[in-house]
């Protein structure tokens, strides 16, 4: 099965991505731009949610409408994924929120778990894994492994900037997972940073540079 990769083409998203890439953007503006970019990614990714037809009575007459699935979950990879949660919850306020804490070892470039708290209903849910950066793909593959072990079946990975290396790693390990991103960048550098990228997303979201 070949990976489904959707590079979201939207002028407002492109504008926010330029703000996020700029080294001159301070953390407050970075957080705001990540929130807005995530809201656009949420609108795009939510297009694929199935709806149920329901009867609705307007003040004037009965008609039909569409409702979203009951179980939707967003799962940010800490820390940087936290910056994407609010954008999704504005659109999907009833979504459950799981957390996966992992930190990439900067020598080995492999993820180390430090926290996990996931909703019990994942098997029934449409699950959005949130992480702005898909670099080697180690963190995303590990997070998707954990979500599958916890019962998740319907999974999508939402990122902002993806490296070809990370996309390949996710495709090999989880070919059925659709990947949504604002951009596919050129390459990883020797330190595992995405080029041109936007630097260390977690540090930029939280002002810990
Ligand atoms: C960053 C980023 C991803 C990971 C991507 O997190 O948010 O989770 O690196 O790299 P990979 O694809 O090579 O695994 P980091 O581990 O730096 O943690 P932080 O968000 O707490 O800074
Ligand atoms: N993690 C980041 O935050 N940025 C990168 O470029 C690579 C991994």
PDB file of C-alpha atoms and ligand atoms in Angstrom:
ATOM      1  CA  UNK A   1       0.000   0.000   0.000  1.00  0.00           C
ATOM      2  CA  UNK A   2       1.411   3.420  -0.975  1.00  0.00           C
ATOM      3  CA  UNK A   3       1.298   6.276   1.500  1.00  0.00           C
ATOM      4  CA  UNK A   4      -1.401   8.922   1.136  1.00  0.00           C
ATOM      5  CA  UNK A   5       0.356  12.256   1.497  1.00  0.00           C
ATOM      6  CA  UNK A   6      -1.658  15.468   1.382  1.00  0.00           C
ATOM      7  CA  UNK A   7       0.286  18.707   1.132  1.00  0.00           C
ATOM      8  CA  UNK A   8      -2.273  21.337   2.035  1.00  0.00           C
ATOM      9  CA  UNK A   9      -2.213  24.212  -0.423  1.00  0.00           C
ATOM     10  CA  UNK A  10      -3.810  27.276   1.162  1.00  0.00           C
ATOM     11  CA  UNK A  11      -2.622  30.896   1.001  1.00  0.00           C
ATOM     12  CA  UNK A  12      -3.272  31.559   4.706  1.00  0.00           C
ATOM     13  CA  UNK A  13      -1.410  28.395   5.687  1.00  0.00           C
ATOM     14  CA  UNK A  14       1.495  29.385   3.416  1.00  0.00           C
ATOM     15  CA  UNK A  15       1.566  32.825   5.061  1.00  0.00           C
ATOM     16  CA  UNK A  16       1.692  31.345   8.583  1.00  0.00           C
ATOM     17  CA  UNK A  17       4.366  28.866   7.534  1.00  0.00           C
ATOM     18  CA  UNK A  18       6.561  31.760   6.385  1.00  0.00           C
ATOM     19  CA  UNK A  19       6.086  33.402   9.812  1.00  0.00           C
ATOM     20  CA  UNK A  20       6.978  30.129  11.524  1.00  0.00           C
ATOM     21  CA  UNK A  21      10.088  29.634   9.413  1.00  0.00           C
ATOM     22  CA  UNK A  22      11.470  33.109  10.101  1.00  0.00           C
ATOM     23  CA  UNK A  23      14.199  33.203  12.753  1.00  0.00           C
ATOM     24  CA  UNK A  24      12.939  36.714  13.613  1.00  0.00           C
ATOM     25  CA  UNK A  25       9.567  35.455  14.890  1.00  0.00           C
ATOM     26  CA  UNK A  26       9.470  35.557  18.727  1.00  0.00           C
ATOM     27  CA  UNK A  27       7.787  32.767  20.681  1.00  0.00           C
ATOM     28  CA  UNK A  28       4.443  34.536  21.240  1.00  0.00           C
ATOM     29  CA  UNK A  29       3.962  35.139  17.530  1.00  0.00           C
ATOM     30  CA  UNK A  30       5.289  31.663  16.782  1.00  0.00           C
ATOM     31  CA  UNK A  31       2.640  30.108  19.058  1.00  0.00           C
ATOM     32  CA  UNK A  32      -0.099  32.206  17.479  1.00  0.00           C
ATOM     33  CA  UNK A  33       0.971  31.293  13.938  1.00  0.00           C
ATOM     34  CA  UNK A  34       1.163  27.606  14.872  1.00  0.00           C
ATOM     35  CA  UNK A  35      -2.341  27.802  16.324  1.00  0.00           C
ATOM     36  CA  UNK A  36      -3.675  29.385  13.118  1.00  0.00           C
ATOM     37  CA  UNK A  37      -1.800  26.975  10.845  1.00  0.00           C
ATOM     38  CA  UNK A  38      -3.131  24.040  12.883  1.00  0.00           C
ATOM     39  CA  UNK A  39      -6.693  25.305  12.587  1.00  0.00           C
ATOM     40  CA  UNK A  40      -6.352  25.292   8.794  1.00  0.00           C
ATOM     41  CA  UNK A  41      -4.846  21.801   8.839  1.00  0.00           C
ATOM     42  CA  UNK A  42      -7.753  20.735  11.063  1.00  0.00           C
ATOM     43  CA  UNK A  43     -10.319  22.073   8.584  1.00  0.00           C
ATOM     44  CA  UNK A  44      -8.606  20.223   5.755  1.00  0.00           C
ATOM     45  CA  UNK A  45      -8.106  16.922   7.598  1.00  0.00           C
ATOM     46  CA  UNK A  46     -11.668  16.995   8.966  1.00  0.00           C
ATOM     47  CA  UNK A  47     -13.010  16.931   5.404  1.00  0.00           C
ATOM     48  CA  UNK A  48     -12.561  13.163   5.527  1.00  0.00           C
ATOM     49  CA  UNK A  49     -14.621  12.541   8.654  1.00  0.00           C
ATOM     50  CA  UNK A  50     -17.750  10.526   7.906  1.00  0.00           C
ATOM     51  CA  UNK A  51     -21.059  12.107   8.872  1.00  0.00           C
ATOM     52  CA  UNK A  52     -24.336  10.650  10.067  1.00  0.00           C
ATOM     53  CA  UNK A  53     -27.601  11.961   8.672  1.00  0.00           C
ATOM     54  CA  UNK A  54     -29.972  13.237  11.347  1.00  0.00           C
ATOM     55  CA  UNK A  55     -33.371  14.885  11.479  1.00  0.00           C
ATOM     56  CA  UNK A  56     -33.272  18.524  12.571  1.00  0.00           C
ATOM     57  CA  UNK A  57     -36.178  20.803  13.280  1.00  0.00           C
ATOM     58  CA  UNK A  58     -35.534  24.430  12.455  1.00  0.00           C
ATOM     59  CA  UNK A  59     -37.807  27.102  13.937  1.00  0.00           C
ATOM     60  CA  UNK A  60     -39.838  26.712  10.717  1.00  0.00           C
ATOM     61  CA  UNK A  61     -39.846  23.038   9.678  1.00  0.00           C
ATOM     62  CA  UNK A  62     -38.214  19.634   9.828  1.00  0.00           C
ATOM     63  CA  UNK A  63     -35.186  18.948   7.649  1.00  0.00           C
ATOM     64  CA  UNK A  64     -32.079  16.769   7.668  1.00  0.00           C
ATOM     65  CA  UNK A  65     -28.541  17.551   8.726  1.00  0.00           C
ATOM     66  CA  UNK A  66     -25.149  15.896   9.158  1.00  0.00           C
ATOM     67  CA  UNK A  67     -23.385  15.212  12.441  1.00  0.00           C
ATOM     68  CA  UNK A  68     -19.781  14.298  13.119  1.00  0.00           C
ATOM     69  CA  UNK A  69     -18.668  10.968  14.616  1.00  0.00           C
ATOM     70  CA  UNK A  70     -18.941  10.735  18.399  1.00  0.00           C
ATOM     71  CA  UNK A  71     -15.365   9.698  19.009  1.00  0.00           C
ATOM     72  CA  UNK A  72     -12.567  11.906  17.792  1.00  0.00           C
ATOM     73  CA  UNK A  73      -9.193  12.099  19.516  1.00  0.00           C
ATOM     74  CA  UNK A  74      -6.230  14.386  19.089  1.00  0.00           C
ATOM     75  CA  UNK A  75      -2.890  13.215  20.404  1.00  0.00           C
ATOM     76  CA  UNK A  76      -0.026  15.703  20.511  1.00  0.00           C
ATOM     77  CA  UNK A  77       3.566  14.516  20.717  1.00  0.00           C
ATOM     78  CA  UNK A  78       5.104  16.608  23.513  1.00  0.00           C
ATOM     79  CA  UNK A  79       6.253  19.194  23.538  1.00  0.00           C
ATOM     80  CA  UNK A  80       5.826  20.822  20.133  1.00  0.00           C
ATOM     81  CA  UNK A  81       2.588  19.003  19.301  1.00  0.00           C
ATOM     82  CA  UNK A  82       0.930  20.851  22.198  1.00  0.00           C
ATOM     83  CA  UNK A  83       1.092  23.970  20.042  1.00  0.00           C
ATOM     84  CA  UNK A  84      -1.306  22.308  17.567  1.00  0.00           C
ATOM     85  CA  UNK A  85      -3.981  21.124  20.001  1.00  0.00           C
ATOM     86  CA  UNK A  86      -5.963  24.345  20.326  1.00  0.00           C
ATOM     87  CA  UNK A  87      -6.310  24.723  16.552  1.00  0.00           C
ATOM     88  CA  UNK A  88      -7.937  21.285  16.411  1.00  0.00           C
ATOM     89  CA  UNK A  89     -10.126  21.784  19.478  1.00  0.00           C
ATOM     90  CA  UNK A  90     -11.574  25.049  18.155  1.00  0.00           C
ATOM     91  CA  UNK A  91     -13.044  23.000  15.326  1.00  0.00           C
ATOM     92  CA  UNK A  92     -13.604  19.731  17.166  1.00  0.00           C
ATOM     93  CA  UNK A  93     -14.358  20.821  20.747  1.00  0.00           C
ATOM     94  CA  UNK A  94     -15.653  17.412  21.802  1.00  0.00           C
ATOM     95  CA  UNK A  95     -12.467  15.591  20.823  1.00  0.00           C
ATOM     96  CA  UNK A  96     -10.664  13.682  23.542  1.00  0.00           C
ATOM     97  CA  UNK A  97      -7.011  14.597  24.053  1.00  0.00           C
ATOM     98  CA  UNK A  98      -4.261  12.053  24.652  1.00  0.00           C
ATOM     99  CA  UNK A  99      -0.633  12.912  25.355  1.00  0.00           C
ATOM    100  CA  UNK A 100       2.542  11.174  24.255  1.00  0.00           C
ATOM    101  CA  UNK A 101       5.703  12.579  25.802  1.00  0.00           C
ATOM    102  CA  UNK A 102       8.849  11.749  23.904  1.00  0.00           C
ATOM    103  CA  UNK A 103      12.145  13.470  23.430  1.00  0.00           C
ATOM    104  CA  UNK A 104      14.541  12.783  20.619  1.00  0.00           C
ATOM    105  CA  UNK A 105      18.044  11.812  21.754  1.00  0.00           C
ATOM    106  CA  UNK A 106      20.110  14.352  19.821  1.00  0.00           C
ATOM    107  CA  UNK A 107      23.066  11.939  19.393  1.00  0.00           C
ATOM    108  CA  UNK A 108      21.203   8.811  18.356  1.00  0.00           C
ATOM    109  CA  UNK A 109      18.209  10.708  16.852  1.00  0.00           C
ATOM    110  CA  UNK A 110      15.879   8.139  18.426  1.00  0.00           C
ATOM    111  CA  UNK A 111      12.851   8.980  20.618  1.00  0.00           C
ATOM    112  CA  UNK A 112      12.773   8.333  24.374  1.00  0.00           C
ATOM    113  CA  UNK A 113       9.377   8.038  26.080  1.00  0.00           C
ATOM    114  CA  UNK A 114       8.731  10.071  29.211  1.00  0.00           C
ATOM    115  CA  UNK A 115       4.935  10.313  29.450  1.00  0.00           C
ATOM    116  CA  UNK A 116       1.830   8.600  28.124  1.00  0.00           C
ATOM    117  CA  UNK A 117      -1.835   9.166  28.858  1.00  0.00           C
ATOM    118  CA  UNK A 118      -4.309   8.083  26.194  1.00  0.00           C
ATOM    119  CA  UNK A 119      -8.120   7.952  26.067  1.00  0.00           C
ATOM    120  CA  UNK A 120      -9.605   4.479  26.572  1.00  0.00           C
ATOM    121  CA  UNK A 121     -11.899   4.898  23.543  1.00  0.00           C
ATOM    122  CA  UNK A 122      -9.188   4.976  20.856  1.00  0.00           C
ATOM    123  CA  UNK A 123     -10.478   1.851  19.085  1.00  0.00           C
ATOM    124  CA  UNK A 124     -13.678   3.691  18.159  1.00  0.00           C
ATOM    125  CA  UNK A 125     -12.111   7.064  17.458  1.00  0.00           C
ATOM    126  CA  UNK A 126     -10.820   9.015  14.484  1.00  0.00           C
ATOM    127  CA  UNK A 127      -7.364   9.793  15.802  1.00  0.00           C
ATOM    128  CA  UNK A 128      -5.205  12.748  14.768  1.00  0.00           C
ATOM    129  CA  UNK A 129      -1.562  12.486  15.820  1.00  0.00           C
ATOM    130  CA  UNK A 130      -0.156  16.019  16.053  1.00  0.00           C
ATOM    131  CA  UNK A 131       3.509  16.927  15.690  1.00  0.00           C
ATOM    132  CA  UNK A 132       4.705  19.926  13.661  1.00  0.00           C
ATOM    133  CA  UNK A 133       8.022  18.298  12.718  1.00  0.00           C
ATOM    134  CA  UNK A 134       8.488  15.005  10.855  1.00  0.00           C
ATOM    135  CA  UNK A 135      12.280  14.720  10.642  1.00  0.00           C
ATOM    136  CA  UNK A 136      13.792  11.192  10.729  1.00  0.00           C
ATOM    137  CA  UNK A 137      10.282   9.937  11.447  1.00  0.00           C
ATOM    138  CA  UNK A 138      11.472   8.084  14.549  1.00  0.00           C
ATOM    139  CA  UNK A 139       9.105   9.953  16.884  1.00  0.00           C
ATOM    140  CA  UNK A 140       6.082   9.672  14.568  1.00  0.00           C
ATOM    141  CA  UNK A 141       6.615   5.958  13.892  1.00  0.00           C
ATOM    142  CA  UNK A 142       7.010   5.281  17.610  1.00  0.00           C
ATOM    143  CA  UNK A 143       3.920   7.363  18.448  1.00  0.00           C
ATOM    144  CA  UNK A 144       1.875   5.535  15.792  1.00  0.00           C
ATOM    145  CA  UNK A 145       3.115   2.198  17.190  1.00  0.00           C
ATOM    146  CA  UNK A 146       1.940   3.228  20.660  1.00  0.00           C
ATOM    147  CA  UNK A 147      -1.450   4.377  19.359  1.00  0.00           C
ATOM    148  CA  UNK A 148      -1.969   1.083  17.523  1.00  0.00           C
ATOM    149  CA  UNK A 149      -0.955  -0.874  20.635  1.00  0.00           C
ATOM    150  CA  UNK A 150      -3.568   1.156  22.517  1.00  0.00           C
ATOM    151  CA  UNK A 151      -6.210   0.061  19.996  1.00  0.00           C
ATOM    152  CA  UNK A 152      -6.356   2.932  17.493  1.00  0.00           C
ATOM    153  CA  UNK A 153      -7.323   1.897  13.981  1.00  0.00           C
ATOM    154  CA  UNK A 154      -8.263   5.110  12.160  1.00  0.00           C
ATOM    155  CA  UNK A 155      -5.133   7.207  12.271  1.00  0.00           C
ATOM    156  CA  UNK A 156      -3.911  10.342  10.536  1.00  0.00           C
ATOM    157  CA  UNK A 157      -0.625  12.146  11.108  1.00  0.00           C
ATOM    158  CA  UNK A 158      -0.787  15.930  11.007  1.00  0.00           C
ATOM    159  CA  UNK A 159       2.450  17.854  10.703  1.00  0.00           C
ATOM    160  CA  UNK A 160       3.587  21.206   9.481  1.00  0.00           C
ATOM    161  CA  UNK A 161       6.942  20.452   7.905  1.00  0.00           C
ATOM    162  CA  UNK A 162       7.942  16.989   6.729  1.00  0.00           C
ATOM    163  CA  UNK A 163      11.324  15.730   5.549  1.00  0.00           C
ATOM    164  CA  UNK A 164      11.404  13.115   2.776  1.00  0.00           C
ATOM    165  CA  UNK A 165      13.271  10.797   5.176  1.00  0.00           C
ATOM    166  CA  UNK A 166      10.471  10.990   7.751  1.00  0.00           C
ATOM    167  CA  UNK A 167       7.763  10.426   5.160  1.00  0.00           C
ATOM    168  CA  UNK A 168       9.577   7.318   3.959  1.00  0.00           C
ATOM    169  CA  UNK A 169       9.944   5.971   7.504  1.00  0.00           C
ATOM    170  CA  UNK A 170       6.219   6.464   8.214  1.00  0.00           C
ATOM    171  CA  UNK A 171       5.285   4.904   4.872  1.00  0.00           C
ATOM    172  CA  UNK A 172       7.377   1.817   5.595  1.00  0.00           C
ATOM    173  CA  UNK A 173       6.053   1.316   9.131  1.00  0.00           C
ATOM    174  CA  UNK A 174       2.459   2.587   8.752  1.00  0.00           C
ATOM    175  CA  UNK A 175       1.527   2.683   5.047  1.00  0.00           C
ATOM    176  CA  UNK A 176      -2.187   3.049   5.820  1.00  0.00           C
ATOM    177  CA  UNK A 177      -1.743   6.305   7.769  1.00  0.00           C
ATOM    178  CA  UNK A 178      -2.630   9.429   5.794  1.00  0.00           C
ATOM    179  CA  UNK A 179      -0.121  12.238   6.322  1.00  0.00           C
ATOM    180  CA  UNK A 180      -1.238  15.877   6.172  1.00  0.00           C
ATOM    181  CA  UNK A 181       1.410  18.569   6.021  1.00  0.00           C
ATOM    182  CA  UNK A 182       1.877  22.188   5.016  1.00  0.00           C
ATOM    183  CA  UNK A 183       5.234  21.497   3.339  1.00  0.00           C
ATOM    184  CA  UNK A 184       7.693  18.797   2.330  1.00  0.00           C
ATOM    185  CA  UNK A 185      11.150  20.231   2.807  1.00  0.00           C
ATOM    186  CA  UNK A 186      14.412  19.406   1.013  1.00  0.00           C
ATOM    187  CA  UNK A 187      16.319  17.174   3.421  1.00  0.00           C
ATOM    188  CA  UNK A 188      17.668  16.498   6.898  1.00  0.00           C
ATOM    189  CA  UNK A 189      21.066  17.881   7.826  1.00  0.00           C
ATOM    190  CA  UNK A 190      23.796  15.982   9.681  1.00  0.00           C
ATOM    191  CA  UNK A 191      22.226  16.939  13.063  1.00  0.00           C
ATOM    192  CA  UNK A 192      18.833  15.600  12.023  1.00  0.00           C
ATOM    193  CA  UNK A 193      17.316  19.061  11.517  1.00  0.00           C
ATOM    194  CA  UNK A 194      14.911  19.645   8.663  1.00  0.00           C
ATOM    195  CA  UNK A 195      16.268  22.044   5.996  1.00  0.00           C
ATOM    196  CA  UNK A 196      15.161  24.712   5.396  1.00  0.00           C
ATOM    197  CA  UNK A 197      12.778  23.840   8.267  1.00  0.00           C
ATOM    198  CA  UNK A 198      12.027  26.181  11.129  1.00  0.00           C
ATOM    199  CA  UNK A 199      14.537  25.103  13.772  1.00  0.00           C
ATOM    200  CA  UNK A 200      13.627  23.401  17.038  1.00  0.00           C
ATOM    201  CA  UNK A 201       9.846  23.593  17.137  1.00  0.00           C
ATOM    202  CA  UNK A 202       9.472  22.753  20.850  1.00  0.00           C
ATOM    203  CA  UNK A 203      11.940  25.426  21.890  1.00  0.00           C
ATOM    204  CA  UNK A 204      10.307  27.963  19.591  1.00  0.00           C
ATOM    205  CA  UNK A 205       6.772  27.225  20.852  1.00  0.00           C
ATOM    206  CA  UNK A 206       7.765  27.497  24.504  1.00  0.00           C
ATOM    207  CA  UNK A 207      10.485  30.153  24.337  1.00  0.00           C
ATOM    208  CA  UNK A 208      13.183  27.838  25.689  1.00  0.00           C
ATOM    209  CA  UNK A 209      15.822  28.592  23.064  1.00  0.00           C
TER     210      UNK A 209
HETATM  211  C1  LIG B   1      10.902  17.252  17.872  1.00  0.00           C
HETATM  212  C2  LIG B   1       9.609  17.277  17.105  1.00  0.00           C
HETATM  213  C3  LIG B   1       9.324  15.809  16.895  1.00  0.00           C
HETATM  214  C4  LIG B   1      10.702  15.233  16.729  1.00  0.00           C
HETATM  215  C5  LIG B   1      10.936  14.995  15.261  1.00  0.00           C
HETATM  216  O1  LIG B   1      10.694  17.010  19.196  1.00  0.00           O
HETATM  217  O2  LIG B   1       8.573  17.951  17.741  1.00  0.00           O
HETATM  218  O3  LIG B   1       8.635  15.202  17.979  1.00  0.00           O
HETATM  219  O4  LIG B   1      11.630  16.205  17.226  1.00  0.00           O
HETATM  220  O5  LIG B   1      12.131  14.345  15.041  1.00  0.00           O
HETATM  221  P1  LIG B   1      12.201  12.872  14.456  1.00  0.00           P
HETATM  222  O6  LIG B   1      11.237  12.807  13.310  1.00  0.00           O
HETATM  223  O7  LIG B   1      13.641  12.753  14.003  1.00  0.00           O
HETATM  224  O8  LIG B   1      11.876  11.909  15.536  1.00  0.00           O
HETATM  225  P2  LIG B   1      11.886  16.919  20.290  1.00  0.00           P
HETATM  226  O9  LIG B   1      12.283  15.473  20.476  1.00  0.00           O
HETATM  227  O10 LIG B   1      12.972  17.875  19.929  1.00  0.00           O
HETATM  228  O11 LIG B   1      11.182  17.328  21.629  1.00  0.00           O
HETATM  229  P3  LIG B   1      10.557  18.735  22.089  1.00  0.00           P
HETATM  230  O12 LIG B   1       9.320  18.954  21.250  1.00  0.00           O
HETATM  231  O13 LIG B   1      10.234  18.517  23.528  1.00  0.00           O
HETATM  232  O14 LIG B   1      11.579  19.817  21.884  1.00  0.00           O
HETATM  233  N1  LIG B   2      12.782  18.522  15.532  1.00  0.00           N
HETATM  234  C1  LIG B   2      12.600  19.869  15.380  1.00  0.00           C
HETATM  235  O1  LIG B   2      11.996  20.515  16.234  1.00  0.00           O
HETATM  236  N2  LIG B   2      13.108  20.451  14.278  1.00  0.00           N
HETATM  237  C2  LIG B   2      13.758  19.763  13.331  1.00  0.00           C
HETATM  238  O2  LIG B   2      14.181  20.366  12.322  1.00  0.00           O
HETATM  239  C3  LIG B   2      13.948  18.378  13.500  1.00  0.00           C
HETATM  240  C4  LIG B   2      13.429  17.792  14.605  1.00  0.00           C
END
